[in-house]
């Protein structure tokens, strides 16, 4: 992602700007905002899906897209060997200042090591980008997992956006997969270039997992089409 929008916003909040917000823009929806304090939440403030994922985490763990490090900090305090990974230099700087002992500023698809748990939260499927990349994604997961390792990943099914007044769902299949989105983000005068982001329904994730030699287990469902899944080889 061009320009470290998340990093600058996270640093601004950490150094005193408690009203910091990130603006999210898309051609598909109205602008939205992310209060940066949400990235600094404690375990008790996290959604049930995230709490469940953290409770299931075991062994040597990679927190993919660690952001401000809240998930990693919880795990570190609970004696999990955790590496926090993010592409944002600013986010990694604050992860260090918050006390994380092992942080890496790197793209997930360039990372090389072995783990017992790969943690992908806050719509962890987003970094796949598009359905066209999903086989590459699963093949890379194989290079990172120890024997008997697991991937804990959450996402949302955007089908609810296509429900009509009769309660029926209508999706134009000629438009491609309905969970493929493109966003740009902004903080103050810093703006990113548009980037691809994937929301994936559970059945599509499960089918892709099976096709690439993974088992896929539905662990938890939220109240609004979000879910947590566990992938194992």
mmCIF file of C-alpha atoms in Angstrom:
data_model
loop_
_atom_site.group_PDB
_atom_site.id
_atom_site.type_symbol
_atom_site.label_atom_id
_atom_site.label_comp_id
_atom_site.label_asym_id
_atom_site.label_seq_id
_atom_site.Cartn_x
_atom_site.Cartn_y
_atom_site.Cartn_z
ATOM 1 C CA UNK A 1 0.000 0.000 0.000
ATOM 2 C CA UNK A 2 1.377 3.405 -0.956
ATOM 3 C CA UNK A 3 1.672 5.906 1.919
ATOM 4 C CA UNK A 4 1.600 4.599 5.475
ATOM 5 C CA UNK A 5 -1.902 5.811 6.338
ATOM 6 C CA UNK A 6 -2.525 3.287 9.103
ATOM 7 C CA UNK A 7 0.920 3.867 10.558
ATOM 8 C CA UNK A 8 0.548 7.638 10.709
ATOM 9 C CA UNK A 9 -2.910 7.346 12.248
ATOM 10 C CA UNK A 10 -1.718 4.822 14.842
ATOM 11 C CA UNK A 11 1.250 7.017 15.764
ATOM 12 C CA UNK A 12 -0.952 10.096 16.008
ATOM 13 C CA UNK A 13 -3.295 8.339 18.422
ATOM 14 C CA UNK A 14 -0.458 6.865 20.489
ATOM 15 C CA UNK A 15 1.184 10.271 20.896
ATOM 16 C CA UNK A 16 -1.980 11.976 22.078
ATOM 17 C CA UNK A 17 -4.550 12.506 19.304
ATOM 18 C CA UNK A 18 -7.322 10.440 20.889
ATOM 19 C CA UNK A 19 -9.883 11.568 18.287
ATOM 20 C CA UNK A 20 -7.889 10.231 15.331
ATOM 21 C CA UNK A 21 -9.993 8.607 12.618
ATOM 22 C CA UNK A 22 -9.183 6.867 9.338
ATOM 23 C CA UNK A 23 -11.542 7.591 6.440
ATOM 24 C CA UNK A 24 -12.360 4.661 4.157
ATOM 25 C CA UNK A 25 -13.580 5.418 0.631
ATOM 26 C CA UNK A 26 -14.974 3.145 -2.064
ATOM 27 C CA UNK A 27 -16.731 3.531 -5.403
ATOM 28 C CA UNK A 28 -19.376 1.116 -4.125
ATOM 29 C CA UNK A 29 -20.360 2.656 -0.775
ATOM 30 C CA UNK A 30 -20.501 5.958 1.053
ATOM 31 C CA UNK A 31 -17.399 6.993 2.972
ATOM 32 C CA UNK A 32 -16.895 5.304 6.320
ATOM 33 C CA UNK A 33 -14.545 5.974 9.218
ATOM 34 C CA UNK A 34 -12.506 3.863 11.614
ATOM 35 C CA UNK A 35 -11.860 5.414 15.051
ATOM 36 C CA UNK A 36 -8.194 4.642 15.695
ATOM 37 C CA UNK A 37 -8.871 3.862 19.350
ATOM 38 C CA UNK A 38 -10.581 0.685 18.086
ATOM 39 C CA UNK A 39 -7.141 -0.587 17.078
ATOM 40 C CA UNK A 40 -5.951 -0.189 20.694
ATOM 41 C CA UNK A 41 -8.806 -2.109 22.344
ATOM 42 C CA UNK A 42 -8.303 -4.536 25.218
ATOM 43 C CA UNK A 43 -9.389 -8.180 25.119
ATOM 44 C CA UNK A 44 -12.668 -7.492 26.925
ATOM 45 C CA UNK A 45 -13.566 -4.900 24.262
ATOM 46 C CA UNK A 46 -12.970 -7.238 21.310
ATOM 47 C CA UNK A 47 -15.765 -8.974 19.391
ATOM 48 C CA UNK A 48 -16.515 -12.552 20.448
ATOM 49 C CA UNK A 49 -14.996 -13.887 17.223
ATOM 50 C CA UNK A 50 -11.643 -12.270 18.023
ATOM 51 C CA UNK A 51 -11.754 -13.414 21.637
ATOM 52 C CA UNK A 52 -12.435 -16.975 20.508
ATOM 53 C CA UNK A 53 -9.542 -16.885 18.045
ATOM 54 C CA UNK A 54 -7.135 -15.665 20.708
ATOM 55 C CA UNK A 55 -8.284 -18.377 23.100
ATOM 56 C CA UNK A 56 -7.637 -21.030 20.423
ATOM 57 C CA UNK A 57 -4.165 -19.723 19.582
ATOM 58 C CA UNK A 58 -1.361 -22.076 20.551
ATOM 59 C CA UNK A 59 2.358 -22.554 20.020
ATOM 60 C CA UNK A 60 4.590 -20.291 17.979
ATOM 61 C CA UNK A 61 2.263 -17.735 16.377
ATOM 62 C CA UNK A 62 2.330 -15.164 13.574
ATOM 63 C CA UNK A 63 -0.106 -12.254 13.923
ATOM 64 C CA UNK A 64 -0.667 -11.219 10.302
ATOM 65 C CA UNK A 65 -1.671 -7.580 9.884
ATOM 66 C CA UNK A 66 -0.916 -6.829 13.529
ATOM 67 C CA UNK A 67 -1.767 -3.130 13.333
ATOM 68 C CA UNK A 68 -1.283 -1.487 16.720
ATOM 69 C CA UNK A 69 -0.533 -4.905 18.217
ATOM 70 C CA UNK A 70 -3.528 -5.433 20.508
ATOM 71 C CA UNK A 71 -3.986 -9.119 19.632
ATOM 72 C CA UNK A 72 -0.263 -9.791 19.909
ATOM 73 C CA UNK A 73 -0.014 -8.043 23.275
ATOM 74 C CA UNK A 74 -2.781 -10.174 24.714
ATOM 75 C CA UNK A 75 -1.055 -13.341 23.478
ATOM 76 C CA UNK A 76 2.378 -12.243 24.702
ATOM 77 C CA UNK A 77 0.933 -11.576 28.163
ATOM 78 C CA UNK A 78 -0.487 -15.100 28.085
ATOM 79 C CA UNK A 79 2.903 -16.660 27.315
ATOM 80 C CA UNK A 80 2.350 -17.322 23.608
ATOM 81 C CA UNK A 81 5.501 -16.981 21.481
ATOM 82 C CA UNK A 82 4.204 -14.292 19.122
ATOM 83 C CA UNK A 83 5.572 -12.476 16.084
ATOM 84 C CA UNK A 84 3.655 -9.363 15.002
ATOM 85 C CA UNK A 85 3.820 -8.787 11.253
ATOM 86 C CA UNK A 86 2.619 -5.722 9.349
ATOM 87 C CA UNK A 87 3.598 -3.802 6.225
ATOM 88 C CA UNK A 88 3.187 -0.492 8.086
ATOM 89 C CA UNK A 89 6.420 0.933 9.500
ATOM 90 C CA UNK A 90 4.450 3.246 11.752
ATOM 91 C CA UNK A 91 2.341 0.418 13.146
ATOM 92 C CA UNK A 92 5.426 -1.687 13.834
ATOM 93 C CA UNK A 93 7.075 1.277 15.590
ATOM 94 C CA UNK A 94 4.123 1.533 17.970
ATOM 95 C CA UNK A 95 3.992 -2.241 18.456
ATOM 96 C CA UNK A 96 7.543 -1.989 19.787
ATOM 97 C CA UNK A 97 6.715 0.956 22.026
ATOM 98 C CA UNK A 98 3.728 -0.936 23.439
ATOM 99 C CA UNK A 99 6.070 -3.707 24.511
ATOM 100 C CA UNK A 100 6.015 -6.380 21.827
ATOM 101 C CA UNK A 101 9.321 -8.177 21.727
ATOM 102 C CA UNK A 102 9.193 -9.683 18.212
ATOM 103 C CA UNK A 103 7.939 -7.520 15.346
ATOM 104 C CA UNK A 104 8.490 -7.714 11.583
ATOM 105 C CA UNK A 105 7.746 -5.050 8.961
ATOM 106 C CA UNK A 106 7.133 -7.162 5.867
ATOM 107 C CA UNK A 107 4.524 -8.234 3.334
ATOM 108 C CA UNK A 108 2.864 -11.493 4.373
ATOM 109 C CA UNK A 109 3.511 -13.066 0.976
ATOM 110 C CA UNK A 110 7.254 -12.446 1.371
ATOM 111 C CA UNK A 111 7.493 -13.876 4.873
ATOM 112 C CA UNK A 112 9.370 -17.124 5.459
ATOM 113 C CA UNK A 113 9.303 -19.041 8.731
ATOM 114 C CA UNK A 114 7.306 -21.819 10.395
ATOM 115 C CA UNK A 115 4.495 -21.432 12.913
ATOM 116 C CA UNK A 116 1.972 -23.450 14.855
ATOM 117 C CA UNK A 117 -0.720 -20.777 14.479
ATOM 118 C CA UNK A 118 -1.266 -18.168 11.788
ATOM 119 C CA UNK A 119 -3.639 -15.506 13.099
ATOM 120 C CA UNK A 120 -5.604 -13.462 10.545
ATOM 121 C CA UNK A 121 -8.178 -11.243 12.243
ATOM 122 C CA UNK A 122 -10.200 -8.114 11.424
ATOM 123 C CA UNK A 123 -11.311 -9.591 8.098
ATOM 124 C CA UNK A 124 -8.094 -11.511 7.706
ATOM 125 C CA UNK A 125 -9.156 -12.690 4.254
ATOM 126 C CA UNK A 126 -8.780 -9.126 3.002
ATOM 127 C CA UNK A 127 -5.102 -9.511 2.113
ATOM 128 C CA UNK A 128 -5.949 -12.197 -0.440
ATOM 129 C CA UNK A 129 -7.205 -9.311 -2.568
ATOM 130 C CA UNK A 130 -9.329 -11.260 -5.038
ATOM 131 C CA UNK A 131 -10.654 -14.738 -5.712
ATOM 132 C CA UNK A 132 -8.066 -15.078 -8.481
ATOM 133 C CA UNK A 133 -5.312 -15.048 -5.819
ATOM 134 C CA UNK A 134 -6.802 -17.649 -3.515
ATOM 135 C CA UNK A 135 -4.809 -20.684 -4.676
ATOM 136 C CA UNK A 136 -1.571 -18.695 -4.331
ATOM 137 C CA UNK A 137 -2.695 -17.703 -0.831
ATOM 138 C CA UNK A 138 -3.258 -21.305 0.246
ATOM 139 C CA UNK A 139 0.011 -22.476 -1.241
ATOM 140 C CA UNK A 140 1.862 -19.788 0.720
ATOM 141 C CA UNK A 141 0.105 -20.867 3.916
ATOM 142 C CA UNK A 142 1.605 -24.328 3.434
ATOM 143 C CA UNK A 143 5.126 -22.867 3.528
ATOM 144 C CA UNK A 144 4.440 -21.229 6.912
ATOM 145 C CA UNK A 145 2.720 -23.996 8.866
ATOM 146 C CA UNK A 146 4.395 -26.492 11.126
ATOM 147 C CA UNK A 147 3.046 -30.035 11.215
ATOM 148 C CA UNK A 148 -0.374 -29.966 12.919
ATOM 149 C CA UNK A 149 -0.437 -26.182 12.578
ATOM 150 C CA UNK A 150 -3.579 -24.089 12.185
ATOM 151 C CA UNK A 151 -4.796 -20.916 10.526
ATOM 152 C CA UNK A 152 -7.415 -18.870 12.392
ATOM 153 C CA UNK A 153 -9.058 -16.494 9.934
ATOM 154 C CA UNK A 154 -12.157 -14.345 10.027
ATOM 155 C CA UNK A 155 -14.213 -12.738 7.288
ATOM 156 C CA UNK A 156 -17.747 -11.646 6.417
ATOM 157 C CA UNK A 157 -20.259 -12.697 3.798
ATOM 158 C CA UNK A 158 -21.401 -9.535 2.006
ATOM 159 C CA UNK A 159 -24.464 -11.258 0.558
ATOM 160 C CA UNK A 160 -26.644 -9.184 2.894
ATOM 161 C CA UNK A 161 -25.882 -6.160 0.739
ATOM 162 C CA UNK A 162 -27.802 -7.801 -2.111
ATOM 163 C CA UNK A 163 -31.034 -8.590 -0.267
ATOM 164 C CA UNK A 164 -34.176 -7.079 -1.781
ATOM 165 C CA UNK A 165 -37.380 -6.041 -0.061
ATOM 166 C CA UNK A 166 -38.772 -9.571 -0.443
ATOM 167 C CA UNK A 167 -35.887 -11.084 1.507
ATOM 168 C CA UNK A 168 -34.367 -12.567 -1.645
ATOM 169 C CA UNK A 169 -30.736 -12.221 -2.684
ATOM 170 C CA UNK A 170 -29.807 -11.078 -6.177
ATOM 171 C CA UNK A 171 -26.203 -10.976 -7.374
ATOM 172 C CA UNK A 172 -25.066 -10.251 -10.946
ATOM 173 C CA UNK A 173 -22.595 -13.059 -11.622
ATOM 174 C CA UNK A 174 -21.254 -11.143 -14.626
ATOM 175 C CA UNK A 175 -19.825 -8.559 -12.235
ATOM 176 C CA UNK A 176 -17.408 -11.046 -10.646
ATOM 177 C CA UNK A 177 -17.377 -12.303 -7.071
ATOM 178 C CA UNK A 178 -19.484 -10.041 -4.859
ATOM 179 C CA UNK A 179 -16.958 -10.001 -2.013
ATOM 180 C CA UNK A 180 -14.204 -8.352 -4.055
ATOM 181 C CA UNK A 181 -13.863 -4.743 -2.989
ATOM 182 C CA UNK A 182 -11.541 -1.855 -3.735
ATOM 183 C CA UNK A 183 -10.811 0.795 -1.133
ATOM 184 C CA UNK A 184 -8.578 3.743 -0.450
ATOM 185 C CA UNK A 185 -7.938 5.135 3.009
ATOM 186 C CA UNK A 186 -7.071 8.585 4.284
ATOM 187 C CA UNK A 187 -5.787 10.149 7.483
ATOM 188 C CA UNK A 188 -5.466 13.931 7.613
ATOM 189 C CA UNK A 189 -3.674 14.815 4.342
ATOM 190 C CA UNK A 190 -2.249 11.321 3.739
ATOM 191 C CA UNK A 191 -4.128 9.113 1.285
ATOM 192 C CA UNK A 192 -3.434 5.665 -0.131
ATOM 193 C CA UNK A 193 -3.805 4.521 -3.693
ATOM 194 C CA UNK A 194 -6.790 2.184 -4.236
ATOM 195 C CA UNK A 195 -6.157 -1.381 -3.100
ATOM 196 C CA UNK A 196 -8.052 -4.672 -3.458
ATOM 197 C CA UNK A 197 -9.667 -6.298 -0.430
ATOM 198 C CA UNK A 198 -11.529 -9.613 -0.247
ATOM 199 C CA UNK A 199 -14.515 -10.554 1.869
ATOM 200 C CA UNK A 200 -15.251 -14.239 1.380
ATOM 201 C CA UNK A 201 -18.304 -16.277 2.321
ATOM 202 C CA UNK A 202 -17.666 -19.435 4.303
ATOM 203 C CA UNK A 203 -18.705 -21.903 1.585
ATOM 204 C CA UNK A 204 -16.348 -20.327 -0.942
ATOM 205 C CA UNK A 205 -13.511 -20.359 1.598
ATOM 206 C CA UNK A 206 -14.211 -23.991 2.464
ATOM 207 C CA UNK A 207 -14.279 -25.090 -1.187
ATOM 208 C CA UNK A 208 -11.020 -23.270 -1.948
ATOM 209 C CA UNK A 209 -9.423 -24.754 1.165
ATOM 210 C CA UNK A 210 -10.449 -28.294 0.220
ATOM 211 C CA UNK A 211 -9.168 -27.801 -3.328
ATOM 212 C CA UNK A 212 -5.767 -26.860 -1.907
ATOM 213 C CA UNK A 213 -5.449 -29.699 0.576
ATOM 214 C CA UNK A 214 -6.817 -27.966 3.690
ATOM 215 C CA UNK A 215 -9.600 -28.841 6.075
ATOM 216 C CA UNK A 216 -11.866 -25.908 6.910
ATOM 217 C CA UNK A 217 -13.900 -25.768 10.132
ATOM 218 C CA UNK A 218 -16.481 -23.147 11.050
ATOM 219 C CA UNK A 219 -15.645 -22.120 14.623
ATOM 220 C CA UNK A 220 -17.874 -19.148 15.392
ATOM 221 C CA UNK A 221 -20.503 -17.018 13.676
ATOM 222 C CA UNK A 222 -21.331 -13.434 14.532
ATOM 223 C CA UNK A 223 -24.626 -11.624 14.430
ATOM 224 C CA UNK A 224 -24.131 -10.048 11.010
ATOM 225 C CA UNK A 225 -22.677 -12.593 8.548
ATOM 226 C CA UNK A 226 -19.182 -12.540 10.059
ATOM 227 C CA UNK A 227 -17.471 -15.778 11.034
ATOM 228 C CA UNK A 228 -14.271 -17.368 12.325
ATOM 229 C CA UNK A 229 -12.802 -20.415 10.540
ATOM 230 C CA UNK A 230 -9.930 -22.754 11.314
ATOM 231 C CA UNK A 231 -7.794 -24.169 8.481
ATOM 232 C CA UNK A 232 -5.599 -27.215 8.939
ATOM 233 C CA UNK A 233 -3.654 -29.413 6.550
#
